[in-house]
């Protein structure tokens, strides 16, 4: 507990011993590592810019994250043991996730109208390739062995669905229509039989009167 500053995006390490997250504990958003057994906390970045949406590499040796260090959001990578960060993308990117075999890096780019597209590039470096358009939020996709599951946007905010794109064919399939406002976050179970995601079931506001307002 940091007593107030925004803290989010917790991610277990592949070996299950460390939690990675970002927090505004000391101003801008930085990356932290926490050992739950000992409560040891280590700050991984200390830039004045924002570092957000961190994800582990499949082997646990690297951490990918989004940062606006260059003036726009790009994907960066830093050793999990600590060290200098290296810029990965050159034309924008957020919420990076490695493929199951660690050969590709998937990430989101913002389009017009608050919609996003999904891209990938080899983890060893190389050409960026657009996979699909119409992602509703940048962190509402998960990478499976056979393809990508994501929350897709429709013609209006409530026309959402869970879609799947196959890696090898690029074929896109709508699995279920949601018909609800989207919210942040998604995850895939280790056996890839279940996907976790969030939607907004209801929302509202109140009118308030301030007595003796000056």
CSV table of C-alpha atoms in Angstrom, one decimal:
chain,number,residue,atom,x,y,z
A,1,UNK,CA,0.0,0.0,0.0
A,2,UNK,CA,1.5,3.3,-1.1
A,3,UNK,CA,-1.1,5.5,0.6
A,4,UNK,CA,-2.8,7.0,-2.5
A,5,UNK,CA,-0.7,7.1,-5.7
A,6,UNK,CA,-2.1,5.2,-8.6
A,7,UNK,CA,-0.7,1.6,-8.7
A,8,UNK,CA,-1.8,-0.8,-11.4
A,9,UNK,CA,-0.9,-3.5,-14.0
A,10,UNK,CA,0.4,-6.2,-11.6
A,11,UNK,CA,2.0,-9.2,-13.5
A,12,UNK,CA,3.4,-12.4,-12.0
A,13,UNK,CA,6.9,-13.4,-13.2
A,14,UNK,CA,7.0,-16.7,-15.1
A,15,UNK,CA,8.5,-18.4,-12.1
A,16,UNK,CA,5.8,-17.1,-9.8
A,17,UNK,CA,8.1,-15.4,-7.3
A,18,UNK,CA,7.9,-11.7,-8.3
A,19,UNK,CA,5.2,-9.2,-9.1
A,20,UNK,CA,5.9,-6.5,-11.7
A,21,UNK,CA,3.7,-3.4,-11.7
A,22,UNK,CA,3.8,0.4,-12.4
A,23,UNK,CA,3.1,3.1,-9.8
A,24,UNK,CA,3.1,6.9,-9.4
A,25,UNK,CA,4.6,6.4,-5.9
A,26,UNK,CA,7.2,9.1,-6.6
A,27,UNK,CA,5.5,11.3,-9.2
A,28,UNK,CA,5.6,10.0,-12.7
A,29,UNK,CA,4.7,6.3,-13.4
A,30,UNK,CA,7.6,4.0,-12.9
A,31,UNK,CA,8.1,0.2,-12.8
A,32,UNK,CA,8.6,-1.8,-9.6
A,33,UNK,CA,9.3,-5.4,-8.6
A,34,UNK,CA,7.9,-6.9,-5.4
A,35,UNK,CA,8.8,-10.2,-3.7
A,36,UNK,CA,5.6,-11.1,-1.9
A,37,UNK,CA,7.3,-13.6,0.4
A,38,UNK,CA,9.8,-11.0,1.8
A,39,UNK,CA,7.9,-7.8,0.8
A,40,UNK,CA,11.2,-6.6,-0.8
A,41,UNK,CA,10.4,-3.7,-3.2
A,42,UNK,CA,12.7,-2.6,-6.0
A,43,UNK,CA,12.3,0.4,-8.3
A,44,UNK,CA,13.2,-0.6,-11.8
A,45,UNK,CA,12.9,2.8,-13.6
A,46,UNK,CA,13.4,6.4,-12.4
A,47,UNK,CA,12.7,8.5,-15.5
A,48,UNK,CA,10.7,11.7,-15.3
A,49,UNK,CA,8.4,10.3,-18.1
A,50,UNK,CA,5.7,7.7,-17.7
A,51,UNK,CA,6.5,3.9,-17.9
A,52,UNK,CA,3.3,1.9,-18.0
A,53,UNK,CA,1.7,-1.5,-19.0
A,54,UNK,CA,4.8,-3.7,-18.3
A,55,UNK,CA,4.9,-7.3,-19.3
A,56,UNK,CA,7.4,-10.1,-18.7
A,57,UNK,CA,9.3,-11.9,-21.5
A,58,UNK,CA,8.4,-15.6,-21.6
A,59,UNK,CA,11.8,-16.5,-20.2
A,60,UNK,CA,11.5,-13.9,-17.4
A,61,UNK,CA,14.8,-12.2,-18.3
A,62,UNK,CA,13.3,-9.1,-19.8
A,63,UNK,CA,10.5,-6.6,-19.1
A,64,UNK,CA,8.7,-4.8,-21.9
A,65,UNK,CA,6.8,-1.6,-21.3
A,66,UNK,CA,5.3,1.5,-22.9
A,67,UNK,CA,6.9,4.9,-22.4
A,68,UNK,CA,6.6,8.4,-23.7
A,69,UNK,CA,10.3,9.2,-23.4
A,70,UNK,CA,10.6,10.2,-27.0
A,71,UNK,CA,7.5,12.4,-26.9
A,72,UNK,CA,5.1,9.7,-28.1
A,73,UNK,CA,4.3,6.2,-26.7
A,74,UNK,CA,6.8,3.6,-27.8
A,75,UNK,CA,7.7,0.0,-26.7
A,76,UNK,CA,10.9,-0.4,-24.6
A,77,UNK,CA,12.7,-3.3,-23.1
A,78,UNK,CA,14.8,-3.5,-19.9
A,79,UNK,CA,16.6,-6.4,-18.2
A,80,UNK,CA,14.6,-7.8,-15.3
A,81,UNK,CA,17.8,-7.7,-13.2
A,82,UNK,CA,18.1,-3.9,-13.9
A,83,UNK,CA,20.0,-1.8,-16.4
A,84,UNK,CA,19.5,0.5,-19.3
A,85,UNK,CA,16.3,0.4,-21.3
A,86,UNK,CA,16.3,-0.1,-25.1
A,87,UNK,CA,13.7,1.3,-27.5
A,88,UNK,CA,12.0,-1.4,-29.5
A,89,UNK,CA,9.4,0.3,-31.8
A,90,UNK,CA,9.9,3.5,-33.8
A,91,UNK,CA,6.4,4.3,-35.0
A,92,UNK,CA,4.4,4.0,-31.7
A,93,UNK,CA,3.2,1.2,-29.5
A,94,UNK,CA,1.8,0.2,-26.1
A,95,UNK,CA,1.0,-2.9,-24.0
A,96,UNK,CA,3.7,-5.2,-25.5
A,97,UNK,CA,3.2,-9.0,-25.1
A,98,UNK,CA,5.5,-11.8,-26.3
A,99,UNK,CA,4.2,-14.7,-28.3
A,100,UNK,CA,4.1,-18.1,-26.6
A,101,UNK,CA,7.5,-19.1,-28.2
A,102,UNK,CA,9.1,-15.7,-27.6
A,103,UNK,CA,9.8,-15.1,-31.3
A,104,UNK,CA,7.3,-12.2,-31.8
A,105,UNK,CA,6.3,-9.1,-29.9
A,106,UNK,CA,2.6,-8.0,-30.1
A,107,UNK,CA,1.5,-4.5,-29.2
A,108,UNK,CA,-1.3,-1.9,-29.7
A,109,UNK,CA,-1.3,1.4,-31.7
A,110,UNK,CA,-3.9,4.1,-31.3
A,111,UNK,CA,-6.0,4.8,-34.4
A,112,UNK,CA,-8.6,7.6,-34.9
A,113,UNK,CA,-11.8,7.6,-32.9
A,114,UNK,CA,-10.4,6.0,-29.8
A,115,UNK,CA,-9.8,2.7,-31.6
A,116,UNK,CA,-6.7,0.6,-31.7
A,117,UNK,CA,-4.9,-1.7,-34.1
A,118,UNK,CA,-2.7,-4.7,-33.2
A,119,UNK,CA,0.8,-5.1,-34.6
A,120,UNK,CA,3.7,-7.5,-34.2
A,121,UNK,CA,7.4,-7.6,-34.9
A,122,UNK,CA,10.2,-10.1,-34.3
A,123,UNK,CA,11.7,-9.9,-30.8
A,124,UNK,CA,15.1,-10.0,-32.4
A,125,UNK,CA,14.2,-6.9,-34.4
A,126,UNK,CA,12.8,-6.4,-37.8
A,127,UNK,CA,9.7,-5.2,-39.7
A,128,UNK,CA,6.5,-4.1,-38.0
A,129,UNK,CA,3.4,-5.8,-39.3
A,130,UNK,CA,-0.2,-4.8,-38.7
A,131,UNK,CA,-2.3,-7.8,-37.7
A,132,UNK,CA,-5.9,-6.4,-37.2
A,133,UNK,CA,-7.8,-3.2,-36.6
A,134,UNK,CA,-10.7,-2.4,-34.3
A,135,UNK,CA,-9.3,-3.2,-30.8
A,136,UNK,CA,-11.5,-1.4,-28.3
A,137,UNK,CA,-8.7,-0.5,-25.8
A,138,UNK,CA,-5.0,-1.1,-25.9
A,139,UNK,CA,-4.9,-3.7,-23.1
A,140,UNK,CA,-7.9,-5.8,-24.1
A,141,UNK,CA,-6.0,-8.5,-26.0
A,142,UNK,CA,-4.2,-11.7,-25.1
A,143,UNK,CA,-1.8,-13.8,-27.1
A,144,UNK,CA,-2.4,-17.5,-27.4
A,145,UNK,CA,-0.5,-20.3,-29.1
A,146,UNK,CA,-2.8,-20.4,-32.1
A,147,UNK,CA,-3.8,-16.7,-32.3
A,148,UNK,CA,-5.0,-13.5,-30.7
A,149,UNK,CA,-8.2,-13.0,-28.6
A,150,UNK,CA,-9.3,-9.4,-28.3
A,151,UNK,CA,-12.3,-7.2,-27.5
A,152,UNK,CA,-13.4,-5.7,-30.8
A,153,UNK,CA,-15.2,-2.3,-31.3
A,154,UNK,CA,-18.4,-1.9,-33.3
A,155,UNK,CA,-20.2,1.0,-34.8
A,156,UNK,CA,-21.0,2.4,-31.3
A,157,UNK,CA,-19.5,1.9,-27.8
A,158,UNK,CA,-21.9,-0.8,-26.9
A,159,UNK,CA,-21.4,-2.9,-30.0
A,160,UNK,CA,-18.5,-4.9,-28.7
A,161,UNK,CA,-17.5,-8.6,-29.2
A,162,UNK,CA,-14.8,-11.1,-28.4
A,163,UNK,CA,-12.9,-11.8,-31.6
A,164,UNK,CA,-10.2,-14.3,-32.5
A,165,UNK,CA,-7.5,-14.0,-35.2
A,166,UNK,CA,-5.4,-17.0,-36.3
A,167,UNK,CA,-1.7,-16.5,-36.4
A,168,UNK,CA,-1.1,-18.5,-39.6
A,169,UNK,CA,-4.1,-17.6,-41.7
A,170,UNK,CA,-5.1,-14.2,-40.4
A,171,UNK,CA,-8.7,-15.3,-40.4
A,172,UNK,CA,-10.8,-13.3,-38.0
A,173,UNK,CA,-13.8,-14.9,-36.2
A,174,UNK,CA,-16.4,-13.3,-33.8
A,175,UNK,CA,-16.8,-15.7,-30.8
A,176,UNK,CA,-19.4,-13.9,-28.8
A,177,UNK,CA,-21.2,-10.5,-29.0
A,178,UNK,CA,-21.0,-8.6,-25.7
A,179,UNK,CA,-23.2,-5.5,-26.3
A,180,UNK,CA,-21.7,-3.8,-23.3
A,181,UNK,CA,-19.3,-0.8,-22.7
A,182,UNK,CA,-15.7,-2.0,-22.5
A,183,UNK,CA,-13.4,-1.6,-19.5
A,184,UNK,CA,-9.7,-2.1,-18.9
A,185,UNK,CA,-7.7,-5.3,-18.8
A,186,UNK,CA,-7.7,-8.9,-20.1
A,187,UNK,CA,-6.0,-12.2,-19.3
A,188,UNK,CA,-5.8,-15.8,-20.5
A,189,UNK,CA,-5.7,-18.9,-18.3
A,190,UNK,CA,-2.6,-21.0,-18.5
A,191,UNK,CA,-4.4,-23.8,-20.3
A,192,UNK,CA,-5.9,-21.2,-22.8
A,193,UNK,CA,-9.4,-22.5,-22.2
A,194,UNK,CA,-10.7,-19.3,-20.5
A,195,UNK,CA,-10.3,-15.5,-21.2
A,196,UNK,CA,-10.9,-12.9,-18.5
A,197,UNK,CA,-12.1,-9.4,-19.4
A,198,UNK,CA,-14.0,-6.5,-18.0
A,199,UNK,CA,-17.2,-4.7,-19.1
A,200,UNK,CA,-19.3,-1.9,-17.6
A,201,UNK,CA,-22.7,-3.2,-16.6
A,202,UNK,CA,-24.0,0.1,-15.3
A,203,UNK,CA,-22.9,3.7,-14.8
A,204,UNK,CA,-24.5,7.0,-13.5
A,205,UNK,CA,-24.1,10.3,-11.9
A,206,UNK,CA,-25.7,12.5,-9.2
A,207,UNK,CA,-26.6,16.2,-8.9
A,208,UNK,CA,-25.3,17.8,-5.7
A,209,UNK,CA,-26.1,21.1,-4.0
A,210,UNK,CA,-23.4,22.9,-2.0
A,211,UNK,CA,-25.0,25.0,0.8
A,212,UNK,CA,-23.7,28.5,1.4
A,213,UNK,CA,-21.3,28.3,-1.6
A,214,UNK,CA,-18.9,31.3,-1.9
